[in-house]
Short mmCIF file of C-alpha atoms (C1' of nucleotides) in Angstrom, two decimals:
data_model
loop_
_atom_site.label_atom_id
_atom_site.label_comp_id
_atom_site.label_asym_id
_atom_site.label_seq_id
_atom_site.Cartn_x
_atom_site.Cartn_y
_atom_site.Cartn_z
CA MET H 1 31.11 -75.78 44.97
CA PRO H 2 30.81 -78.89 42.92
CA ASP H 3 27.41 -79.82 44.30
CA VAL H 4 25.58 -78.80 41.15
CA THR H 5 21.86 -79.00 41.57
CA SER H 6 19.33 -79.56 38.84
CA GLU H 7 18.65 -75.83 38.86
CA ARG H 8 19.99 -74.27 35.69
CA THR H 9 23.01 -72.15 36.52
CA GLU H 10 25.28 -72.54 33.52
CA THR H 11 26.48 -69.41 31.82
CA ASP H 12 28.23 -68.84 28.55
CA HIS H 13 31.82 -67.94 29.12
CA GLU H 14 33.97 -66.00 26.69
CA VAL H 15 37.61 -65.05 26.63
CA LEU H 16 38.72 -61.64 25.35
CA ALA H 17 42.19 -60.25 24.74
CA ALA H 18 43.42 -56.70 24.56
CA VAL H 19 46.40 -57.31 22.29
CA LEU H 20 48.70 -54.30 22.45
CA GLN H 21 51.57 -53.31 20.24
CA ILE H 22 53.58 -50.15 19.65
CA ARG H 23 52.94 -49.16 16.03
CA SER H 24 54.11 -45.82 14.59
CA GLU H 25 55.27 -44.78 18.05
CA THR H 26 51.73 -45.22 19.34
CA LEU H 27 50.24 -47.79 21.69
CA GLN H 28 47.63 -49.63 19.63
CA VAL H 29 45.11 -52.38 20.26
CA LEU H 30 43.79 -55.00 17.86
CA LEU H 31 40.02 -54.71 17.25
CA TRP H 32 37.57 -56.21 14.79
CA GLN H 33 34.41 -54.61 13.50
CA ARG H 34 31.17 -56.38 14.30
CA ALA H 35 29.06 -57.25 11.27
CA GLN H 36 26.01 -58.37 13.28
CA GLN H 37 23.71 -56.99 15.91
CA PRO H 38 24.02 -56.26 18.74
CA ASP H 39 26.49 -53.39 18.50
CA ARG H 40 26.85 -53.86 14.75
CA GLY H 41 29.60 -51.66 13.29
CA ARG H 42 31.24 -51.17 16.64
CA TRP H 43 34.74 -52.41 17.31
CA ALA H 44 35.34 -55.40 19.58
CA LEU H 45 38.20 -57.28 21.17
CA PRO H 46 39.19 -60.62 19.66
CA GLY H 47 37.99 -63.65 21.56
CA GLY H 48 35.27 -66.24 21.67
CA LEU H 49 33.53 -68.86 23.71
CA LEU H 50 35.41 -71.08 26.09
CA GLY H 51 35.50 -74.64 24.84
CA HIS H 52 34.70 -77.79 26.78
CA ASP H 53 38.18 -79.10 27.13
CA GLU H 54 40.47 -76.13 27.47
CA ASP H 55 41.44 -73.71 30.19
CA VAL H 56 40.93 -70.00 29.63
CA GLN H 57 44.49 -69.25 28.55
CA THR H 58 44.65 -72.13 26.09
CA SER H 59 41.32 -71.00 24.73
CA MET H 60 42.50 -67.43 24.44
CA LEU H 61 45.60 -68.42 22.50
CA ARG H 62 43.52 -70.66 20.25
CA GLN H 63 41.08 -67.85 19.48
CA LEU H 64 43.92 -65.45 18.78
CA GLU H 65 45.28 -67.76 16.11
CA ASP H 66 42.52 -66.54 13.80
CA LYS H 67 43.36 -62.90 14.32
CA VAL H 68 47.08 -62.81 14.86
CA ASP H 69 49.81 -65.39 14.70
CA VAL H 70 50.19 -66.64 18.24
CA ARG H 71 53.95 -66.92 17.87
CA GLU H 72 53.94 -63.12 17.72
CA VAL H 73 52.40 -62.82 21.19
CA ALA H 74 55.40 -62.42 23.48
CA HIS H 75 53.44 -62.22 26.73
CA ILE H 76 49.91 -62.91 27.88
CA GLU H 77 48.36 -62.62 31.32
CA GLN H 78 44.93 -62.58 32.92
CA LEU H 79 43.43 -59.17 33.51
CA GLY H 80 40.20 -60.04 35.28
CA VAL H 81 36.63 -61.24 35.01
CA PHE H 82 33.88 -59.04 33.64
CA SER H 83 30.55 -60.40 34.70
CA GLU H 84 27.98 -57.64 35.01
CA PRO H 85 24.76 -59.50 34.12
CA ARG H 86 23.73 -57.04 31.40
CA ARG H 87 27.16 -56.33 29.94
CA VAL H 88 26.08 -57.95 26.66
CA PRO H 89 22.47 -57.35 25.64
CA GLY H 90 20.26 -60.37 25.18
CA ILE H 91 22.39 -63.05 26.77
CA ARG H 92 24.30 -63.71 29.96
CA LEU H 93 27.96 -63.83 29.08
CA VAL H 94 30.86 -63.85 31.52
CA ALA H 95 34.23 -62.75 30.14
CA THR H 96 37.72 -63.65 31.28
CA THR H 97 39.99 -60.94 29.89
CA PHE H 98 43.67 -60.96 29.00
CA LEU H 99 46.46 -58.56 28.26
CA GLY H 100 48.53 -59.67 25.27
CA LEU H 101 51.69 -58.00 24.01
CA VAL H 102 53.27 -58.15 20.55
CA PRO H 103 56.84 -56.93 19.89
CA CYS H 104 57.00 -53.83 17.72
CA ASP H 105 58.96 -55.55 14.97
CA ALA H 106 56.29 -58.17 14.36
CA ASP H 107 53.76 -57.38 11.67
CA PRO H 108 51.15 -60.10 11.82
CA THR H 109 48.74 -60.32 8.93
CA VAL H 110 45.27 -59.74 10.29
CA PRO H 111 41.87 -60.54 8.78
CA GLU H 112 39.76 -58.15 6.68
CA ASP H 113 37.50 -56.98 9.48
CA THR H 114 40.40 -56.40 11.87
CA ARG H 115 42.46 -53.29 12.48
CA TRP H 116 44.90 -51.72 14.93
CA HIS H 117 43.60 -48.64 16.75
CA PRO H 118 45.42 -46.17 19.00
CA VAL H 119 44.47 -46.88 22.59
CA ALA H 120 44.28 -43.15 23.25
CA GLU H 121 41.55 -42.59 20.65
CA LEU H 122 39.39 -45.66 20.40
CA PRO H 123 36.59 -45.85 17.86
CA PRO H 124 33.09 -46.65 19.18
CA THR H 125 33.56 -49.95 20.96
CA ALA H 126 31.18 -52.81 21.66
CA PHE H 127 29.84 -53.61 25.13
CA ASP H 128 32.36 -53.00 27.93
CA HIS H 129 35.39 -53.48 25.72
CA ALA H 130 36.67 -49.92 26.13
CA GLU H 131 36.97 -50.49 29.87
CA ILE H 132 38.92 -53.69 29.25
CA VAL H 133 41.34 -51.86 26.98
CA ARG H 134 41.83 -49.20 29.65
CA ASP H 135 42.57 -51.87 32.24
CA ALA H 136 45.06 -53.50 29.88
CA ARG H 137 46.82 -50.21 29.23
CA ASP H 138 47.03 -49.45 32.94
CA ARG H 139 48.38 -52.90 33.71
CA LEU H 140 51.05 -52.52 31.04
CA ARG H 141 52.06 -49.09 32.30
CA ALA H 142 52.36 -50.26 35.88
CA LYS H 143 54.37 -53.37 35.06
CA LEU H 144 56.80 -51.56 32.76
CA SER H 145 58.06 -49.79 35.86
CA TYR H 146 58.73 -52.65 38.21
CA THR H 147 59.23 -55.65 35.93
CA ASN H 148 61.18 -56.52 32.78
CA LEU H 149 57.94 -56.51 30.74
CA GLY H 150 59.58 -54.28 28.12
CA PHE H 151 60.86 -57.48 26.51
CA ALA H 152 57.38 -58.10 25.15
CA LEU H 153 57.24 -54.75 23.35
CA ALA H 154 60.82 -54.65 22.07
CA PRO H 155 62.48 -56.54 19.22
CA GLN H 156 65.18 -59.12 19.98
CA GLU H 157 67.90 -56.50 19.70
CA PHE H 158 67.60 -52.75 19.97
CA THR H 159 69.42 -49.56 20.85
CA ILE H 160 68.66 -47.59 24.00
CA SER H 161 67.04 -44.84 21.91
CA GLU H 162 64.71 -47.34 20.28
CA LEU H 163 63.81 -48.78 23.66
CA ARG H 164 63.23 -45.30 25.00
CA GLU H 165 60.78 -44.59 22.16
CA LEU H 166 58.83 -47.72 23.10
CA TYR H 167 58.63 -46.74 26.74
CA VAL H 168 57.55 -43.21 25.85
CA SER H 169 54.82 -44.53 23.58
CA ALA H 170 53.53 -46.99 26.15
CA LEU H 171 53.77 -44.75 29.20
CA GLY H 172 52.64 -41.52 27.55
CA HIS H 173 55.25 -39.34 29.22
CA PRO H 174 58.90 -38.44 28.60
CA VAL H 175 61.58 -40.94 29.61
CA SER H 176 65.26 -40.11 29.80
CA ALA H 177 67.46 -42.42 27.76
CA THR H 178 70.34 -41.87 30.17
CA ASN H 179 68.43 -43.00 33.21
CA LEU H 180 66.48 -45.74 31.46
CA GLN H 181 69.79 -47.26 30.42
CA ARG H 182 71.23 -47.08 33.90
CA VAL H 183 68.19 -48.34 35.72
CA LEU H 184 67.72 -51.34 33.46
CA ALA H 185 71.44 -52.09 33.42
CA ARG H 186 71.74 -51.95 37.20
CA ARG H 187 68.83 -54.30 37.55
CA GLY H 188 70.42 -56.72 35.13
CA VAL H 189 67.45 -56.49 32.77
CA LEU H 190 69.51 -55.49 29.74
CA VAL H 191 72.68 -57.09 28.43
CA PRO H 192 74.85 -55.59 25.66
CA THR H 193 75.25 -57.78 22.59
CA GLY H 194 78.65 -56.24 21.83
CA GLU H 195 77.42 -55.17 18.40
CA VAL H 196 76.59 -51.62 17.35
CA ALA H 197 73.88 -50.28 15.07
CA PRO H 198 75.01 -48.19 12.09
CA PRO H 199 74.34 -44.46 12.51
CA GLY H 200 71.51 -42.80 10.65
CA PRO H 201 71.89 -40.66 7.51
CA THR H 202 72.71 -37.57 9.54
CA GLY H 203 75.64 -39.20 11.29
CA GLY H 204 76.18 -39.53 14.98
CA ARG H 205 77.89 -42.08 17.12
CA PRO H 206 76.78 -45.64 16.43
CA ALA H 207 74.54 -47.00 19.17
CA ALA H 208 75.33 -50.14 21.11
CA LEU H 209 72.84 -52.96 20.74
CA PHE H 210 71.17 -54.59 23.73
CA ARG H 211 68.82 -57.44 24.37
CA PHE H 212 66.68 -58.37 27.35
CA ALA H 213 68.48 -60.81 29.63
CA GLU H 214 65.28 -62.79 30.07
CA ARG H 215 62.15 -62.94 27.96
CA ARG H 216 59.85 -64.13 30.71
CA LEU H 217 58.13 -61.82 33.19
CA ARG H 218 60.23 -61.10 36.25
CA VAL H 219 59.73 -58.54 38.99
CA THR H 220 62.87 -56.41 39.05
CA ASP H 221 62.09 -53.57 41.40
CA ALA H 222 63.06 -54.70 44.88
CA SER H 223 61.84 -51.48 46.41
CA ALA H 224 58.95 -53.08 48.19
CA VAL H 225 59.69 -51.51 51.51
CA LEU H 226 58.70 -54.29 53.85
CA ARG H 227 60.96 -56.91 52.36
CA PRO H 228 62.98 -59.32 54.49
CA PRO H 229 65.99 -57.77 56.26
CA ASN H 230 69.61 -58.34 55.20
CA VAL H 231 68.79 -59.39 51.67
CA GLY H 232 72.29 -58.43 50.65
CA ASP H 233 73.97 -61.00 52.88
CA MET V 1 31.78 -63.04 21.39
CA PRO V 2 28.06 -62.85 21.76
CA ASP V 3 27.29 -64.91 18.65
CA VAL V 4 26.26 -67.96 20.61
CA THR V 5 25.58 -70.90 18.38
CA SER V 6 23.30 -73.80 19.11
CA GLU V 7 26.34 -75.83 20.09
CA ARG V 8 26.37 -76.40 23.82
CA THR V 9 29.19 -74.34 25.37
CA GLU V 10 27.79 -73.31 28.73
CA THR V 11 29.84 -74.12 31.80
CA ASP V 12 29.06 -74.00 35.46
CA HIS V 13 30.79 -71.10 37.08
CA GLU V 14 31.65 -70.88 40.75
CA VAL V 15 33.13 -68.17 42.92
CA LEU V 16 35.63 -69.02 45.67
CA ALA V 17 37.17 -66.83 48.34
CA ALA V 18 40.35 -67.22 50.32
CA VAL V 19 39.29 -65.26 53.40
CA LEU V 20 42.37 -64.43 55.45
CA GLN V 21 42.69 -63.16 58.99
CA ILE V 22 45.49 -62.90 61.54
CA ARG V 23 44.45 -65.13 64.45
CA SER V 24 46.84 -65.94 67.33
CA GLU V 25 49.63 -64.13 65.48
CA THR V 26 49.19 -66.50 62.55
CA LEU V 27 47.85 -65.93 59.07
CA GLN V 28 44.81 -68.16 58.78
CA VAL V 29 42.27 -69.01 56.09
CA LEU V 30 38.63 -69.95 56.46
CA LEU V 31 37.85 -73.48 55.19
CA TRP V 32 34.91 -75.85 55.43
CA GLN V 33 35.05 -79.60 55.46
CA ARG V 34 33.32 -81.40 52.60
CA ALA V 35 30.72 -83.92 53.71
CA GLN V 36 30.15 -85.37 50.22
CA GLN V 37 32.17 -86.92 47.44
CA PRO V 38 34.21 -85.92 45.60
CA ASP V 39 37.02 -85.05 47.99
CA ARG V 40 34.89 -85.87 51.01
CA GLY V 41 36.58 -84.94 54.27
CA ARG V 42 38.92 -82.52 52.59
CA TRP V 43 38.85 -78.84 53.33
CA ALA V 44 37.51 -76.37 50.79
CA LEU V 45 37.21 -72.64 50.26
CA PRO V 46 33.82 -71.04 50.81
CA GLY V 47 31.94 -70.20 47.64
CA GLY V 48 29.24 -71.42 45.32
CA LEU V 49 27.69 -71.17 41.92
CA LEU V 50 27.33 -67.85 40.16
CA GLY V 51 23.68 -66.81 39.96
CA HIS V 52 21.82 -65.58 36.91
CA ASP V 53 21.52 -61.99 37.87
CA GLU V 54 24.67 -61.08 39.76
CA ASP V 55 28.24 -60.25 38.93
CA VAL V 56 31.02 -62.34 40.42
CA GLN V 57 31.81 -60.00 43.30
CA THR V 58 28.19 -59.60 44.33
CA SER V 59 27.85 -63.36 44.16
CA MET V 60 30.98 -63.86 46.24
CA LEU V 61 29.77 -61.51 48.98
CA ARG V 62 26.36 -63.20 48.95
CA GLN V 63 27.93 -66.64 49.33
CA LEU V 64 30.17 -65.43 52.13
CA GLU V 65 27.13 -64.32 54.14
CA ASP V 66 26.52 -67.97 55.05
CA LYS V 67 30.05 -68.51 56.30
CA VAL V 68 31.10 -65.20 57.78
CA ASP V 69 29.31 -61.93 58.37
CA VAL V 70 30.08 -59.85 55.30
CA ARG V 71 30.38 -56.69 57.36
CA GLU V 72 33.55 -58.22 58.78
CA VAL V 73 35.19 -58.42 55.34
CA ALA V 74 37.22 -55.22 55.14
CA HIS V 75 38.57 -55.81 51.64
CA ILE V 76 37.90 -58.11 48.73
CA GLU V 77 39.51 -58.33 45.32
CA GLN V 78 39.68 -60.68 42.36
CA LEU V 79 42.60 -63.08 42.31
CA GLY V 80 42.10 -64.86 39.01
CA VAL V 81 40.27 -67.53 37.07
CA PHE V 82 40.97 -71.22 37.58
CA SER V 83 39.69 -73.16 34.62
CA GLU V 84 41.70 -76.30 34.08
CA PRO V 85 39.07 -78.64 32.55
CA ARG V 86 39.61 -81.42 35.09
CA ARG V 87 40.19 -79.28 38.16
CA VAL V 88 37.01 -80.73 39.71
CA PRO V 89 36.34 -84.39 38.95
CA GLY V 90 33.12 -85.25 37.19
CA ILE V 91 32.01 -81.83 36.04
CA ARG V 92 33.37 -78.85 34.19
CA LEU V 93 33.53 -75.98 36.64
CA VAL V 94 35.25 -72.66 36.11
CA ALA V 95 36.16 -70.70 39.25
CA THR V 96 36.62 -66.98 39.74
CA THR V 97 38.67 -66.60 42.90
CA PHE V 98 38.92 -63.77 45.43
CA LEU V 99 41.13 -62.61 48.23
CA GLY V 100 39.12 -61.46 51.25
CA LEU V 101 40.53 -59.90 54.41
CA VAL V 102 39.03 -59.72 57.90
CA PRO V 103 40.42 -57.41 60.61
CA CYS V 104 42.05 -59.25 63.47
CA ASP V 105 39.62 -57.88 66.08
CA ALA V 106 36.59 -59.35 64.33
CA ASP V 107 35.48 -62.77 65.52
CA PRO V 108 32.74 -63.86 63.15
CA THR V 109 30.68 -66.85 64.19
CA VAL V 110 31.16 -69.54 61.60
CA PRO V 111 29.09 -72.67 60.85
CA GLU V 112 29.73 -76.12 62.32
CA ASP V 113 31.66 -77.49 59.36
CA THR V 114 33.86 -74.41 59.08
CA ARG V 115 37.23 -73.64 60.68
CA TRP V 116 40.21 -71.34 60.47
CA HIS V 117 43.48 -72.99 59.45
CA PRO V 118 47.03 -71.61 59.40
CA VAL V 119 47.98 -70.86 55.82
CA ALA V 120 51.45 -72.25 56.48
CA GLU V 121 50.14 -75.69 57.42
CA LEU V 122 46.99 -76.43 55.50
CA PRO V 123 45.08 -79.64 56.09
CA PRO V 124 44.37 -81.82 53.02
CA THR V 125 42.49 -79.50 50.69
CA ALA V 126 39.94 -80.16 47.97
CA PHE V 127 40.69 -79.78 44.27
CA ASP V 128 43.05 -76.88 43.46
CA HIS V 129 42.15 -74.89 46.56
CA ALA V 130 45.63 -75.04 48.10
CA GLU V 131 47.01 -73.25 45.06
CA ILE V 132 44.36 -70.57 45.40
CA VAL V 133 45.27 -70.03 49.05
CA ARG V 134 48.93 -69.68 48.09
CA ASP V 135 48.05 -67.11 45.46
CA ALA V 136 45.98 -65.20 48.00
CA ARG V 137 48.80 -65.21 50.53
CA ASP V 138 51.30 -64.01 47.93
CA ARG V 139 48.99 -61.25 46.78
CA LEU V 140 48.51 -60.07 50.36
CA ARG V 141 52.24 -60.09 51.04
CA ALA V 142 53.02 -58.10 47.92
CA LYS V 143 50.34 -55.50 48.49
CA LEU V 144 51.23 -54.95 52.16
CA SER V 145 54.48 -53.43 50.93
CA TYR V 146 53.29 -50.94 48.38
CA THR V 147 49.71 -50.16 49.41
CA ASN V 148 47.81 -49.29 52.58
CA LEU V 149 46.24 -52.77 52.63
CA GLY V 150 47.18 -53.18 56.29
CA PHE V 151 43.91 -51.42 57.12
CA ALA V 152 42.09 -54.64 56.27
CA LEU V 153 44.05 -56.69 58.81
CA ALA V 154 44.19 -54.14 61.63
CA PRO V 155 41.51 -53.03 64.08
CA GLN V 156 40.17 -49.47 63.91
CA GLU V 157 42.80 -48.27 66.42
CA PHE V 158 46.09 -49.88 67.31
CA THR V 159 49.58 -49.26 68.61
CA ILE V 160 52.64 -49.54 66.40
CA SER V 161 53.67 -52.73 68.20
CA GLU V 162 50.31 -54.31 67.50
CA LEU V 163 50.53 -53.32 63.85
CA ARG V 164 54.04 -54.68 63.69
CA GLU V 165 52.84 -58.05 64.98
CA LEU V 166 50.24 -58.16 62.21
CA TYR V 167 52.80 -57.42 59.52
CA VAL V 168 55.19 -60.01 60.92
CA SER V 169 52.44 -62.64 60.92
CA ALA V 170 51.33 -61.84 57.40
CA LEU V 171 54.78 -61.42 55.86
CA GLY V 172 56.53 -64.22 57.73
CA HIS V 173 59.69 -62.25 58.42
CA PRO V 174 60.84 -59.71 61.02
CA VAL V 175 59.68 -56.10 60.67
CA SER V 176 61.18 -53.21 62.61
CA ALA V 177 58.62 -51.19 64.54
CA THR V 178 60.76 -48.08 64.21
CA ASN V 179 60.90 -48.19 60.46
CA LEU V 180 57.35 -49.42 59.99
CA GLN V 181 56.17 -46.41 61.91
CA ARG V 182 58.23 -43.97 59.89
CA VAL V 183 57.50 -45.43 56.49
CA LEU V 184 53.75 -45.50 57.04
CA ALA V 185 53.77 -42.05 58.66
CA ARG V 186 55.79 -40.51 55.84
CA ARG V 187 53.39 -41.93 53.32
CA GLY V 188 50.45 -40.51 55.21
CA VAL V 189 48.98 -43.99 55.70
CA LEU V 190 48.79 -43.71 59.50
CA VAL V 191 47.39 -40.86 61.57
CA PRO V 192 47.74 -40.59 65.36
CA THR V 193 44.47 -40.51 67.26
CA GLY V 194 46.04 -38.48 70.10
CA GLU V 195 45.08 -41.19 72.59
CA VAL V 196 47.44 -43.63 74.26
CA ALA V 197 47.01 -47.27 75.20
CA PRO V 198 47.56 -48.19 78.89
CA PRO V 199 50.82 -50.02 79.53
CA GLY V 200 50.82 -53.74 80.23
CA PRO V 201 51.22 -55.33 83.68
CA THR V 202 55.01 -55.06 83.52
CA GLY V 203 54.95 -51.32 82.97
CA GLY V 204 56.58 -49.46 80.14
CA ARG V 205 55.75 -46.26 78.40
CA PRO V 206 52.15 -46.09 77.17
CA ALA V 207 51.93 -46.51 73.39
CA ALA V 208 50.33 -43.93 71.14
CA LEU V 209 47.26 -45.07 69.21
CA PHE V 210 46.99 -44.79 65.45
CA ARG V 211 44.42 -45.45 62.80
CA PHE V 212 44.65 -45.84 59.04
CA ALA V 213 43.98 -42.54 57.26
CA GLU V 214 41.92 -44.33 54.64
CA ARG V 215 40.17 -47.68 54.73
CA ARG V 216 40.06 -48.21 50.97
CA LEU V 217 42.90 -49.68 48.95
CA ARG V 218 45.40 -47.07 47.78
CA VAL V 219 48.81 -47.51 46.21
CA THR V 220 51.24 -45.66 48.45
CA ASP V 221 54.67 -46.58 47.15
CA ALA V 222 55.53 -44.07 44.44
CA SER V 223 58.82 -45.80 43.73
CA ALA V 224 57.77 -47.03 40.33
CA VAL V 225 60.90 -45.87 38.61
CA LEU V 226 59.55 -44.83 35.25
CA ARG V 227 57.01 -42.37 36.58
CA PRO V 228 56.42 -38.95 34.97
CA PRO V 229 59.19 -36.39 35.61
CA ASN V 230 58.84 -33.43 37.99
CA VAL V 231 56.13 -34.96 40.09
CA GLY V 232 57.10 -32.68 42.93
CA ASP V 233 56.31 -29.44 41.06
"C1'" DT Z 1 85.54 -28.73 11.53
"C1'" DC Z 2 80.86 -28.98 12.66
"C1'" DA Z 3 76.40 -31.09 13.66
"C1'" DA Z 4 74.17 -35.00 15.35
"C1'" DA Z 5 73.53 -38.83 18.12
"C1'" DA Z 6 75.21 -41.83 21.89
"C1'" DG Z 7 77.16 -42.60 26.13
"C1'" DT Z 8 79.62 -41.40 30.75
"C1'" DG Z 9 80.75 -38.70 35.00
"C1'" DT Z 10 79.15 -36.22 38.68
"C1'" DT Z 11 76.24 -34.00 41.86
"C1'" DC Z 12 72.11 -33.84 44.34
"C1'" DT Z 13 68.28 -35.71 46.78
"C1'" DA Z 14 64.64 -38.75 48.76
"C1'" DG Z 15 63.67 -42.64 51.18
"C1'" DC Z 16 64.98 -46.41 53.79
"C1'" DT Z 17 68.10 -48.98 57.38
"C1'" DA Z 18 70.40 -49.36 61.53
"C1'" DC Z 19 71.31 -48.20 65.88
"C1'" DA Z 20 72.05 -45.26 69.69
"C1'" DC Z 21 69.69 -42.70 72.82
"C1'" DC Z 22 65.82 -40.59 75.40
"C1'" DC Z 23 60.90 -40.99 77.51
"C1'" DA Z 24 57.12 -42.74 80.43
"C1'" DT Z 25 55.30 -46.06 83.05
"C1'" DG Z 26 54.91 -50.02 87.08
"C1'" DG Z 27 57.04 -52.07 90.76
"C1'" DC K 1 65.80 -46.39 91.15
"C1'" DC K 2 65.46 -49.96 87.89
"C1'" DA K 3 63.32 -52.82 84.42
"C1'" DT K 4 60.34 -52.63 80.57
"C1'" DG K 5 58.44 -51.18 76.58
"C1'" DG K 6 57.72 -46.93 73.42
"C1'" DG K 7 59.51 -43.29 70.66
"C1'" DT K 8 63.05 -40.06 68.46
"C1'" DG K 9 67.59 -38.39 66.52
"C1'" DT K 10 70.79 -39.13 63.42
"C1'" DA K 11 74.28 -41.01 60.41
"C1'" DG K 12 74.91 -43.73 56.42
"C1'" DC K 13 73.55 -45.99 52.24
"C1'" DT K 14 71.37 -46.68 47.78
"C1'" DA K 15 68.67 -45.69 43.81
"C1'" DG K 16 67.25 -42.50 40.92
"C1'" DA K 17 67.03 -37.46 38.62
"C1'" DA K 18 69.25 -34.00 36.35
"C1'" DC K 19 72.63 -32.17 33.63
"C1'" DA K 20 77.20 -31.26 31.99
"C1'" DC K 21 80.58 -33.30 29.34
"C1'" DT K 22 82.94 -36.60 26.25
"C1'" DT K 23 82.89 -39.92 22.29
"C1'" DT K 24 82.01 -41.37 17.61
"C1'" DT K 25 80.16 -40.94 13.52
"C1'" DG K 26 78.58 -38.37 8.54
"C1'" DA K 27 79.00 -34.45 5.80
#
DNA sequence: TCAAAAGTGTTCTAGCTACACCCATGG
DNA sequence: CCATGGGTGTAGCTAGAACACTTTTGA
């Protein structure tokens, strides 16, 4: 409530992003190595303190500019608030966390202290950042199934095989190219460009190129069972 | 990041809950009427400032104790952060928001300045609270379809007709009792108690009583299309 | 002509909808 | 016996899984 008393209740507030990208057929997250105590040498998510005159998402994008070109971030969304009082030793710091996604064909230049790490085998991480990365991965996996979120991992144009590789890397389990193609086509998520990609050195039929019909998040799986009746009318 | 400089960056941080309940076959939200400026006379969500030594959810439950007996809150979850710099006039105040659900058979005593209001026709609300209520309603509607979240709206035991009424009120569209029964039974969400409810004054076959198999949130709709193969094995 | 890669056709099944029909009660 | 509300049986539909088969290329 806005009735702020004289009692001191302010807290520092940071924003943190788990920026994910498929690199070398592996789901990776952008981390930087802390040079100072506490948790010196451990790897941390990019972020920083919330400024006076910005909302959390604006702040997050601003902070990411230092680490990765923001134009490369195809999608960003809030994950949740981490606010355990002792999550960072020494000070009280509340974190609003984000999931960010970078298409696999982008190769942003990142600072010296910054590196991509496979989400499946994280190095020692600072504070509660490993949990945040897990949450981000789980959110991505869930949304790949019932939304068009693949657009944020894929390049502008791609073949079905390439898209399949991305889904396999993100989901961590086999995906059939045949069915992926049909499911996404039926839902109107993919549209053919009409072009084909040249075959590889070992030959094979040239693959048709596709792009995502929309590059903004949309829920595509209507199979929520308690939806309104007669939707088809 | 925990490298807090001498520069002043602290912000006040509040927690706000949209507490929803089905009352008189209508989805309603608990609001209190502001007695002070700003936005005096307008209706606001219950909440308050985050304390020094509590996480946001603990704080939220503590603040709700004043407005509604916490034991009545069957489910609570984070909705998101609202942080637009001028969302509250005069001060910078970041809000972590929650969705809370109260079973329809609970009738918590609420303070003088507090009242339930239909979500569909809100009175003039303070600040950005109407948007928060909308988000809460949308979250509830979505999760009713693919989780067992109904447990948080329903009493311990109920007939299928009663449950159907709750779903209709929350979703805002017709729901077939026949199919509701079968879907929830197939998913193992409902279990029959073996008892029956006495028929009403106009007769009719007595209805079987059910309860929710679990009273903690569980995702029950496996129809995420890109799930691992051979789940049935 | 063969291997490799891409794409299509077809069958099978699970889960949901719709609707007819049967059941148990009060009057 | 009938009206009322509750519950079940069943047929049809749709989306997805699995897999065989065809198409198009390079060598």
